[in-house]
Short mmCIF file of N, CA and C in Angstrom, two decimals:
data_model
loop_
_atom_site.label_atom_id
_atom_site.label_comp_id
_atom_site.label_asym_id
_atom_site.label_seq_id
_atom_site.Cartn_x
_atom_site.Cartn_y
_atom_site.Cartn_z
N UNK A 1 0.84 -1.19 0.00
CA UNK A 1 0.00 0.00 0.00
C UNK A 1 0.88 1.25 0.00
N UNK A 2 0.35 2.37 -0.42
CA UNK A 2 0.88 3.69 -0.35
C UNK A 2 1.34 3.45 1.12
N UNK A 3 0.92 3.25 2.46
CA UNK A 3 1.45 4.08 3.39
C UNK A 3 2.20 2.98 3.94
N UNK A 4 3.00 1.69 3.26
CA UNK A 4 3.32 0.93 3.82
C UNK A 4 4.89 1.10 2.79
N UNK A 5 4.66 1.12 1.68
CA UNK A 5 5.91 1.75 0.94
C UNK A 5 6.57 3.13 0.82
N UNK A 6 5.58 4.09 1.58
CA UNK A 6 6.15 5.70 2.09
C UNK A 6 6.80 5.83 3.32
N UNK A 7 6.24 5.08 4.03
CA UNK A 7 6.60 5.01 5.83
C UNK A 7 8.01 6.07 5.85
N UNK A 8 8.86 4.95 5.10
CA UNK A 8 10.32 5.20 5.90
C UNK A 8 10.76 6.21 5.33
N UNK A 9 10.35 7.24 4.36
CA UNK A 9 10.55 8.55 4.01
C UNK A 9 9.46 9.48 4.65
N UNK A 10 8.33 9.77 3.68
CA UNK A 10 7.28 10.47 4.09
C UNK A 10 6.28 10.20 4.35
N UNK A 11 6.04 9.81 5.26
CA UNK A 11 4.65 9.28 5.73
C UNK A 11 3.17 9.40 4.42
N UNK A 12 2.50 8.69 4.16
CA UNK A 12 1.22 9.11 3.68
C UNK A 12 0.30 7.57 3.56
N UNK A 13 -1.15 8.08 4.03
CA UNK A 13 -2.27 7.44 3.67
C UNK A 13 -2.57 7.85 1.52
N UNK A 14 -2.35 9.40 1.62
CA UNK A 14 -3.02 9.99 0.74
C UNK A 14 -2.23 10.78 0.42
N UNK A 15 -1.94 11.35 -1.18
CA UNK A 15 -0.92 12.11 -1.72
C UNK A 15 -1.47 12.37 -2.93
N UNK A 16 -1.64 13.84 -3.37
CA UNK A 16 -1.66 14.35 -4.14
C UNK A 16 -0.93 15.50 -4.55
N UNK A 17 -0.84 16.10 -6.19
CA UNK A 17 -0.68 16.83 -6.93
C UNK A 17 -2.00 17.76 -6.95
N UNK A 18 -1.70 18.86 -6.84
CA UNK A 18 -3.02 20.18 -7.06
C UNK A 18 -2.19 21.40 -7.89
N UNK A 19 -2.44 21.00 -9.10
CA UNK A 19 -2.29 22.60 -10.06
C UNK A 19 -3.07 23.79 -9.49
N UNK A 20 -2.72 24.80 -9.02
CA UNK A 20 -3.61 25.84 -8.44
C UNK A 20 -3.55 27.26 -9.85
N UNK A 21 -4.87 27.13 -9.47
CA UNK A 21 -5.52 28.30 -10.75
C UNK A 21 -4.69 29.45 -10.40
N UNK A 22 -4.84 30.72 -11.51
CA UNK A 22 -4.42 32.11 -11.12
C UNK A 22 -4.68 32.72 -10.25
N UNK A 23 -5.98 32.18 -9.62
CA UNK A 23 -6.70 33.41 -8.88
C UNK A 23 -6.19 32.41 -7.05
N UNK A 24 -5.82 31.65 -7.37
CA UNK A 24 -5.46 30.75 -5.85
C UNK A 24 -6.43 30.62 -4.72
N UNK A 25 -7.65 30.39 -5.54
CA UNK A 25 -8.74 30.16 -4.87
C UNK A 25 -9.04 28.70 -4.81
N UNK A 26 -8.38 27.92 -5.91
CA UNK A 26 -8.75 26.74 -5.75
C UNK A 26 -8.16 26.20 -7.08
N UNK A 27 -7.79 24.77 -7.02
CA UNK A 27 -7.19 24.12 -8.25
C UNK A 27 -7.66 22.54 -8.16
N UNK A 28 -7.03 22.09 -9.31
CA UNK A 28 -7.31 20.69 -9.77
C UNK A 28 -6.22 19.68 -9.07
N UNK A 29 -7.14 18.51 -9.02
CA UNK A 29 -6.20 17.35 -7.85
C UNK A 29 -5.72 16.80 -9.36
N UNK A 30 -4.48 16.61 -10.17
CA UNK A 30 -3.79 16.18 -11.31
C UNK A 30 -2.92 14.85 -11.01
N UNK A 31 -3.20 14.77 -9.61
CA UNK A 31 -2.32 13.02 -9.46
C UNK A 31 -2.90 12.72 -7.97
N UNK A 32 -3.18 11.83 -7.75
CA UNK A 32 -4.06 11.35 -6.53
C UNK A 32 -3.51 9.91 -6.25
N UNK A 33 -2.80 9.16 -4.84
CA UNK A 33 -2.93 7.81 -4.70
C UNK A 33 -3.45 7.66 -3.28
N UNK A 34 -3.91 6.97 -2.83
CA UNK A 34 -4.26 6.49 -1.35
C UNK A 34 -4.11 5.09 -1.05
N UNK A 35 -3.87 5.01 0.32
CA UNK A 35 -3.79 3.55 0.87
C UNK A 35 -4.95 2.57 0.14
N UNK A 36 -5.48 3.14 0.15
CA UNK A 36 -7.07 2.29 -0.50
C UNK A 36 -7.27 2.55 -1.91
N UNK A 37 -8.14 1.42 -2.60
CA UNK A 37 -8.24 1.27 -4.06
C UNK A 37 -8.61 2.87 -4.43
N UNK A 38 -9.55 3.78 -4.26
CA UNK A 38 -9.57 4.67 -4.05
C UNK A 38 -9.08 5.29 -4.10
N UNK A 39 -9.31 6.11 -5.60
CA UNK A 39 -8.15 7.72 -5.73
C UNK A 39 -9.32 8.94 -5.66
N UNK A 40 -9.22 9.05 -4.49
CA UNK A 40 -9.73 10.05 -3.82
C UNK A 40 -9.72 11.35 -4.55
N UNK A 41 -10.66 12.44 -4.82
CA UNK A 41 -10.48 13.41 -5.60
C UNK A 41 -9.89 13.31 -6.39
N UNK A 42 -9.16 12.58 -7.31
CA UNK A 42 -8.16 12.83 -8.96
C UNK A 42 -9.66 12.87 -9.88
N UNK A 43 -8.81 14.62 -10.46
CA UNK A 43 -9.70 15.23 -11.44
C UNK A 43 -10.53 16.20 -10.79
N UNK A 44 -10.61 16.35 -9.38
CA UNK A 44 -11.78 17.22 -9.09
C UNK A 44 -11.32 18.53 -8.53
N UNK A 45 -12.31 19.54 -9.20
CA UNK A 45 -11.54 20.68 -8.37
C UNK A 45 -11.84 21.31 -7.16
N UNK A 46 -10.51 21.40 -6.41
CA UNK A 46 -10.56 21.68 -4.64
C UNK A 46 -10.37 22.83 -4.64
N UNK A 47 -11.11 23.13 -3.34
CA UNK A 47 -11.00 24.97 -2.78
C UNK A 47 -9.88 24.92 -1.95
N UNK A 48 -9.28 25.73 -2.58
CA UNK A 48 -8.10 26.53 -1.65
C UNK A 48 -8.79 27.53 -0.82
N UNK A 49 -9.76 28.18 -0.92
CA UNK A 49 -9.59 29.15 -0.03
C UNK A 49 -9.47 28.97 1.09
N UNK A 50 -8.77 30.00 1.76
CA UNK A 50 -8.35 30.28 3.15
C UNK A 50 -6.89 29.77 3.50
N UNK A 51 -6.41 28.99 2.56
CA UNK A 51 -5.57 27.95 2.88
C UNK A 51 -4.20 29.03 2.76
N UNK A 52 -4.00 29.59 1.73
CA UNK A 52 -2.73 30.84 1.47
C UNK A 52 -2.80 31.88 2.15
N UNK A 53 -3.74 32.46 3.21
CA UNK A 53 -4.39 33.30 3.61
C UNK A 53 -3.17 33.17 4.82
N UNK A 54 -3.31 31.85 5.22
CA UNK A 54 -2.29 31.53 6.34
C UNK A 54 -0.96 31.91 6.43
N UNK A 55 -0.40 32.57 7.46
CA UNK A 55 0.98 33.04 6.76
C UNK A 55 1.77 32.08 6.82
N UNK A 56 1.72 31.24 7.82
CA UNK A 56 3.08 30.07 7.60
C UNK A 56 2.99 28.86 6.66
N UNK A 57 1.83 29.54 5.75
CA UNK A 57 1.72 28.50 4.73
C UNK A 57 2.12 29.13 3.48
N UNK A 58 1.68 30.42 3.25
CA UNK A 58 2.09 31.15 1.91
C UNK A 58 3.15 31.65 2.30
N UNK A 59 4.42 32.15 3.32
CA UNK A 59 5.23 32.19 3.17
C UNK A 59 6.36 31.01 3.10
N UNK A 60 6.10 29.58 3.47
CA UNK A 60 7.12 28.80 3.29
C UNK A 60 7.02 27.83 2.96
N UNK A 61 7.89 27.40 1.88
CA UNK A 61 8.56 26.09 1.44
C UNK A 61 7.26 24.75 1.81
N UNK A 62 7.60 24.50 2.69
CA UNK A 62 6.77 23.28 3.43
C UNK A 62 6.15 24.14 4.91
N UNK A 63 5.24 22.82 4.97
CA UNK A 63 4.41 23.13 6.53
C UNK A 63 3.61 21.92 6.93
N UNK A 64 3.53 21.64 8.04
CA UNK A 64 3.06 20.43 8.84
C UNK A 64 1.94 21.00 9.42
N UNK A 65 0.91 20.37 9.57
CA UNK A 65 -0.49 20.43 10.49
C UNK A 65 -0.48 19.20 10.98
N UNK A 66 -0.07 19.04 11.96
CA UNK A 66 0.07 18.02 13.01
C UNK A 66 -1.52 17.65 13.34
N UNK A 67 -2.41 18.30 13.77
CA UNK A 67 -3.44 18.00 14.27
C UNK A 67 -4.88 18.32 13.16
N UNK A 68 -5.25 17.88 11.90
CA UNK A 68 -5.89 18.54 11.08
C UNK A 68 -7.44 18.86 11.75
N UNK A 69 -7.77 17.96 12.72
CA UNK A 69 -9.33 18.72 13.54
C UNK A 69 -9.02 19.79 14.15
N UNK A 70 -8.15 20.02 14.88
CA UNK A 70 -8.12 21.27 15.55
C UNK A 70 -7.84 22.05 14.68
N UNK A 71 -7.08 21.57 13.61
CA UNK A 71 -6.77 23.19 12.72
C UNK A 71 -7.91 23.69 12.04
N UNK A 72 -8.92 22.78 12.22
CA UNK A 72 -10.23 23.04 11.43
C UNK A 72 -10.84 23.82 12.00
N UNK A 73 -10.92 23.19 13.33
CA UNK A 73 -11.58 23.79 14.76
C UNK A 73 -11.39 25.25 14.61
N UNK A 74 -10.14 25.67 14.65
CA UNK A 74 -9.50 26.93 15.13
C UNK A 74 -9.54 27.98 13.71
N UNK A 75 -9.33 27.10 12.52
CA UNK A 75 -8.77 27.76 11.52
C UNK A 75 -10.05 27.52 10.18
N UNK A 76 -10.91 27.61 10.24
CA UNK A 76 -12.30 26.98 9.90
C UNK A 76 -12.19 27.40 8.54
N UNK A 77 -11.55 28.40 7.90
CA UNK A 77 -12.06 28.97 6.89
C UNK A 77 -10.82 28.17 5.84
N UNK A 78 -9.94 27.32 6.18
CA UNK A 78 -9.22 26.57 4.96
C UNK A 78 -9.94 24.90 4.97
N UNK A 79 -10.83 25.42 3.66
CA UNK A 79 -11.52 24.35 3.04
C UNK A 79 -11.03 23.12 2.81
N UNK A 80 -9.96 23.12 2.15
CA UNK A 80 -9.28 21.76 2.18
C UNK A 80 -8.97 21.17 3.21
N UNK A 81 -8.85 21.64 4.54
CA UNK A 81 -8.34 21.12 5.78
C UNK A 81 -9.62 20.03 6.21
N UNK A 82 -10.94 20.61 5.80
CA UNK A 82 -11.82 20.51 6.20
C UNK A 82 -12.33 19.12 5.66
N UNK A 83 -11.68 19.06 4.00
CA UNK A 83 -12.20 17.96 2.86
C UNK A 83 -10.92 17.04 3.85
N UNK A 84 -9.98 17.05 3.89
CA UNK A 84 -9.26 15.97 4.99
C UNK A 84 -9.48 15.42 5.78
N UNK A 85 -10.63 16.30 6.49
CA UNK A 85 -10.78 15.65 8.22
C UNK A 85 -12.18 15.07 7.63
N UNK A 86 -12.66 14.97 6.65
CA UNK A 86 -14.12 14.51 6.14
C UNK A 86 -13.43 12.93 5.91
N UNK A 87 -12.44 13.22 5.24
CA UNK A 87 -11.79 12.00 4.75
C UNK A 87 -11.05 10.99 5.47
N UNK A 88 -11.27 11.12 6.98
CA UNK A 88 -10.58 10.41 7.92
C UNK A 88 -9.03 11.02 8.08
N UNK A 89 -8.39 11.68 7.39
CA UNK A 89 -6.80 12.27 7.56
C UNK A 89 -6.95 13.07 8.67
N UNK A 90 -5.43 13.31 9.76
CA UNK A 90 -5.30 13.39 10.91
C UNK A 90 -4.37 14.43 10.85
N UNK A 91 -3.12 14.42 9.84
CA UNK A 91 -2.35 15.14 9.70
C UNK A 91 -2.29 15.35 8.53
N UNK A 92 -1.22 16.86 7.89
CA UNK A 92 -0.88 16.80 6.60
C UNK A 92 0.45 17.54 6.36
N UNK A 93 1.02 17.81 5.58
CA UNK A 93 2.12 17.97 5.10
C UNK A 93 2.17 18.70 3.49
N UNK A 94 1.58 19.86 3.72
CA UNK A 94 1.16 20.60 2.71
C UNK A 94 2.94 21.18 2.00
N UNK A 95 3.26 21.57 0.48
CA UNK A 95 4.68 21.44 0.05
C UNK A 95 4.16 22.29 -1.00
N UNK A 96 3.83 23.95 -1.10
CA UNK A 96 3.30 24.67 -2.04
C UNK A 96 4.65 24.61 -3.26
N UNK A 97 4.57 24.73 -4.41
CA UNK A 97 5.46 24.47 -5.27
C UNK A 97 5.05 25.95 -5.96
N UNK A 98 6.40 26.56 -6.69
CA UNK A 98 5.93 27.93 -7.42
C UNK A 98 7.33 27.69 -7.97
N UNK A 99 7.64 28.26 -9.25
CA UNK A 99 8.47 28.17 -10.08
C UNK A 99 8.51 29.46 -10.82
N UNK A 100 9.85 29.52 -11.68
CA UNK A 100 10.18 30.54 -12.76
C UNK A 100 9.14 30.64 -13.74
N UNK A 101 8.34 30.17 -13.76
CA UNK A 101 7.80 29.96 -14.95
C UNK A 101 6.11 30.14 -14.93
N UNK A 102 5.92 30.56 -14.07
CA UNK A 102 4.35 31.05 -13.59
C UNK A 102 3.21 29.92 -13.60
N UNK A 103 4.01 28.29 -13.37
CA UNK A 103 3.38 27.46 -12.57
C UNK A 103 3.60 26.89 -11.66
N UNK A 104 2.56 27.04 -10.76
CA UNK A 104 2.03 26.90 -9.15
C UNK A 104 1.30 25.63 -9.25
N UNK A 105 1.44 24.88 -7.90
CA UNK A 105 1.41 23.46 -7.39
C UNK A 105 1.03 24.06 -5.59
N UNK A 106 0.55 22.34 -5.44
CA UNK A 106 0.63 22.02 -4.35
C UNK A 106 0.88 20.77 -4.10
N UNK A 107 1.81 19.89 -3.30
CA UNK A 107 1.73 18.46 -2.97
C UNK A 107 1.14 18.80 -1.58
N UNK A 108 0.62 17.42 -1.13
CA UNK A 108 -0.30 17.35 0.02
C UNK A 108 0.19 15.73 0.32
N UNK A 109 0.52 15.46 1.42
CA UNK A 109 0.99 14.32 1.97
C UNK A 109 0.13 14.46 3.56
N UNK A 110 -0.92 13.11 3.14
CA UNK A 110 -1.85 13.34 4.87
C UNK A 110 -1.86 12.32 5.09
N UNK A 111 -1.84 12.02 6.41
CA UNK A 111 -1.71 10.66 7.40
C UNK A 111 -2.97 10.25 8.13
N UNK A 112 -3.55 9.42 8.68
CA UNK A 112 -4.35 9.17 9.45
C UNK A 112 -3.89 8.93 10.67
N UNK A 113 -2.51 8.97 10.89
CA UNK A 113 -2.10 9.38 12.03
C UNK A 113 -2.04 11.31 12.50
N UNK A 114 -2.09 11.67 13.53
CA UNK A 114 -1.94 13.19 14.20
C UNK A 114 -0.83 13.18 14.35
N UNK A 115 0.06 13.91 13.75
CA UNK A 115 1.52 14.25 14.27
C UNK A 115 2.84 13.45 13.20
N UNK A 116 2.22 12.97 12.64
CA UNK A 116 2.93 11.95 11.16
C UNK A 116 3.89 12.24 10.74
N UNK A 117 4.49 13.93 10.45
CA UNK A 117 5.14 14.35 10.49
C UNK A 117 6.34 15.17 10.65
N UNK A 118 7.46 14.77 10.71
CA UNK A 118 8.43 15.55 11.50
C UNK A 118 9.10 16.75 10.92
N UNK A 119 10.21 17.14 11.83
CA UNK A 119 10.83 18.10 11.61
C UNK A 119 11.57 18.32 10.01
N UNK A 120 12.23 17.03 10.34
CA UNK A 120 12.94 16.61 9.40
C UNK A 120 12.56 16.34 7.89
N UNK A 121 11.21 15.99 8.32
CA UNK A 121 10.49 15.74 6.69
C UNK A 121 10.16 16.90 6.32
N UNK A 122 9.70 17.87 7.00
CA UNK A 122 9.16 19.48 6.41
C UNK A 122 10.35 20.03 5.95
N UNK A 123 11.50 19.79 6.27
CA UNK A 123 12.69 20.79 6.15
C UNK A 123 12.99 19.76 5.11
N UNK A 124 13.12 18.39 4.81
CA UNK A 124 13.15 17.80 3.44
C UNK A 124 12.74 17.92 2.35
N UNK A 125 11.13 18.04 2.27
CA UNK A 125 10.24 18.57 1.28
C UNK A 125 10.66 19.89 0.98
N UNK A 126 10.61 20.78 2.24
CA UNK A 126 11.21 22.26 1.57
C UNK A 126 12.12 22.39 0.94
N UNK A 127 13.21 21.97 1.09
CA UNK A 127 14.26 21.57 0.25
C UNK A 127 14.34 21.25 -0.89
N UNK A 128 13.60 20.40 -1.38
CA UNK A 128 13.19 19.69 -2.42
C UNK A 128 12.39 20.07 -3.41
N UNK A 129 11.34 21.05 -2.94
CA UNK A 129 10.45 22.03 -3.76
C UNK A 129 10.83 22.33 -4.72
N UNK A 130 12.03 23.53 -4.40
CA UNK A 130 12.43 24.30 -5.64
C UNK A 130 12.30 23.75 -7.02
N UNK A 131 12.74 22.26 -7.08
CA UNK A 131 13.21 21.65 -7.90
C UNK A 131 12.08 20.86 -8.07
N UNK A 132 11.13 20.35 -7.43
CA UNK A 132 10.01 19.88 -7.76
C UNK A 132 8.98 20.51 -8.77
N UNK A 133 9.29 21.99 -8.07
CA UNK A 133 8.31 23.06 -8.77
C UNK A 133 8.72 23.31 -10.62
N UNK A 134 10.22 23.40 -10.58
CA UNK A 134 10.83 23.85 -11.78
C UNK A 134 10.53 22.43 -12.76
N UNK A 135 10.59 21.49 -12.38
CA UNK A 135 10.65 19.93 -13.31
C UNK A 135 8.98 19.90 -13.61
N UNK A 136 7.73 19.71 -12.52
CA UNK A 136 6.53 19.84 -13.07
C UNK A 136 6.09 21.03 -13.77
N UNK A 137 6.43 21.98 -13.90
CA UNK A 137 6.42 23.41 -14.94
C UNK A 137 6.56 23.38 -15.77
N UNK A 138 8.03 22.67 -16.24
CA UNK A 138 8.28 22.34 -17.17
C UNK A 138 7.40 21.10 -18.00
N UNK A 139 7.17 19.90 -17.16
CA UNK A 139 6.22 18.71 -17.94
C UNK A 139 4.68 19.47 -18.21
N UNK A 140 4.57 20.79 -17.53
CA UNK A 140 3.34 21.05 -18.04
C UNK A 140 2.94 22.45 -18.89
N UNK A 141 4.30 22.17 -19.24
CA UNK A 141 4.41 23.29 -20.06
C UNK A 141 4.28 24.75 -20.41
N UNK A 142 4.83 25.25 -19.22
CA UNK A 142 4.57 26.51 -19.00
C UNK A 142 5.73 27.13 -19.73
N UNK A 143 5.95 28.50 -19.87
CA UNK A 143 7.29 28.88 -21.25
C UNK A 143 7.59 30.30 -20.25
N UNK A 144 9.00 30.30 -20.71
CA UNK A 144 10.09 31.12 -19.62
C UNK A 144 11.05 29.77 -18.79
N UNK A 145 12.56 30.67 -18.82
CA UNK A 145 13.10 29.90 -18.08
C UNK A 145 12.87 29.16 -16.71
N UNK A 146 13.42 28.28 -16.55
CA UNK A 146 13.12 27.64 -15.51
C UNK A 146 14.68 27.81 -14.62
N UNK A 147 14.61 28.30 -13.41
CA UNK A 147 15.79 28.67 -12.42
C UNK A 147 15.66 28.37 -11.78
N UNK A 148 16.69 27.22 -10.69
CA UNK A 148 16.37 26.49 -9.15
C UNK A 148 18.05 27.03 -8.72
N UNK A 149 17.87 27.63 -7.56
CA UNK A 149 19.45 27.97 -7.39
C UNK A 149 19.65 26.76 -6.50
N UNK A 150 20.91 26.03 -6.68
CA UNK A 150 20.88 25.52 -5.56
C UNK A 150 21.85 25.24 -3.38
N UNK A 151 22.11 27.30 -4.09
CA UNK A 151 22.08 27.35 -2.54
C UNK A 151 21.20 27.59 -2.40
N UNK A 152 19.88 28.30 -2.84
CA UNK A 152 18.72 28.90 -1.91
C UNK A 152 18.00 27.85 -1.33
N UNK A 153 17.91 28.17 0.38
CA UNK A 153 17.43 27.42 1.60
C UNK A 153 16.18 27.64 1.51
N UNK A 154 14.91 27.10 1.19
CA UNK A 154 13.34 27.92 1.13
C UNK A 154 13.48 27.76 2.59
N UNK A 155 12.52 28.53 3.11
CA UNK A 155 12.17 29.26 4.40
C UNK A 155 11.14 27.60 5.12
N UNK A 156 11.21 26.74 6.06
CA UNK A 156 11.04 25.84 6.58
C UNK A 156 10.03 26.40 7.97
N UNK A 157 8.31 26.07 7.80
CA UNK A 157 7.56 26.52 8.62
C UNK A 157 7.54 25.15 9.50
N UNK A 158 7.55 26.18 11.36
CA UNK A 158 7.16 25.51 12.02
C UNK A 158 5.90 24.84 12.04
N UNK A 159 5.43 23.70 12.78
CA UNK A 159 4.12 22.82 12.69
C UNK A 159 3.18 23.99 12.69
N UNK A 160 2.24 23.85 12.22
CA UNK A 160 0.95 25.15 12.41
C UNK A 160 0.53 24.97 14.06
N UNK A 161 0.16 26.03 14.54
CA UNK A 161 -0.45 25.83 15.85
C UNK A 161 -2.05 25.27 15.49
N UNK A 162 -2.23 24.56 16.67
CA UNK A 162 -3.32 24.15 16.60
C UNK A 162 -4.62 24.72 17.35
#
């Protein structure tokens, strides 16, 4: 299963790809797998809102929500948090992707465990972005160079409060 062959890197029940529209109100799930036969949302389009609104989410690299009910609880107005905790997911591991090239992503890695993810994996994924962002831009064809420096450190958000 997905969360039995992710374990020992990044945790996930559920993992998707989300192309996010211009207006970053909401985008398309473009790659979907889950523990279960079940590909959950692939093809459908999800609301972002509220979700960028957050600052330790639109300003950095990666970000962990350790607890996705309480963040719902507390933080009510990011919709997708909300389609997670509908979906049994506990935690997530949101990895906004933005590139030279004026296409924007999101990966989403959620657990049905609370707390799934560590330090280490957020500051991994962030890491990893840059270059995530610049390679799917390119397969989807967006035009303008594509630039990943690779000293630049993206900015690594602490867990969201809950």
């Amino acid at each position: 299963t997905l969360a039995a062959d992710s374990a020992q890197y990044i945790p996930s029940d559920w993992f998707a790809l989300i192309e996010i529209a211009d207006s970053e109100l909401d985008g398309v799930v473009r790659f979907a797998r889950s523990s279960s036969d079940d590909v959950e949302l692939l093809g459908q389009r999800i609301s972002l809102l509220g979700l960028f609104d957050h600052p330790r989410i639109s300003g950095a690299a990666a970000a962990a929500i350790p607890d996705l009910r309480a963040h719902v609880v507390n933080h009510g107005e990011s919709r997708m948090a909300r389609e997670l905790v509908r979906a049994d997911y506990r935690s997530a591991l949101l990895v906004p992707l933005t590139s030279e090239r004026s296409w924007r992503g999101l990966l989403v890695f959620a657990s049905m465990q609370a707390g799934a993810y560590s330090a280490d994996q957020v500051k991994l994924m962030a890491n990893l972005s840059p270059t995530l962002a610049a390679g799917l831009a390119r397969n989807a064809g967006a035009t303008g160079p594509a630039i990943v420096s690779p000293e630049a450190s993206p900015p690594v958000s602490d867990p969201l409060p809950v």
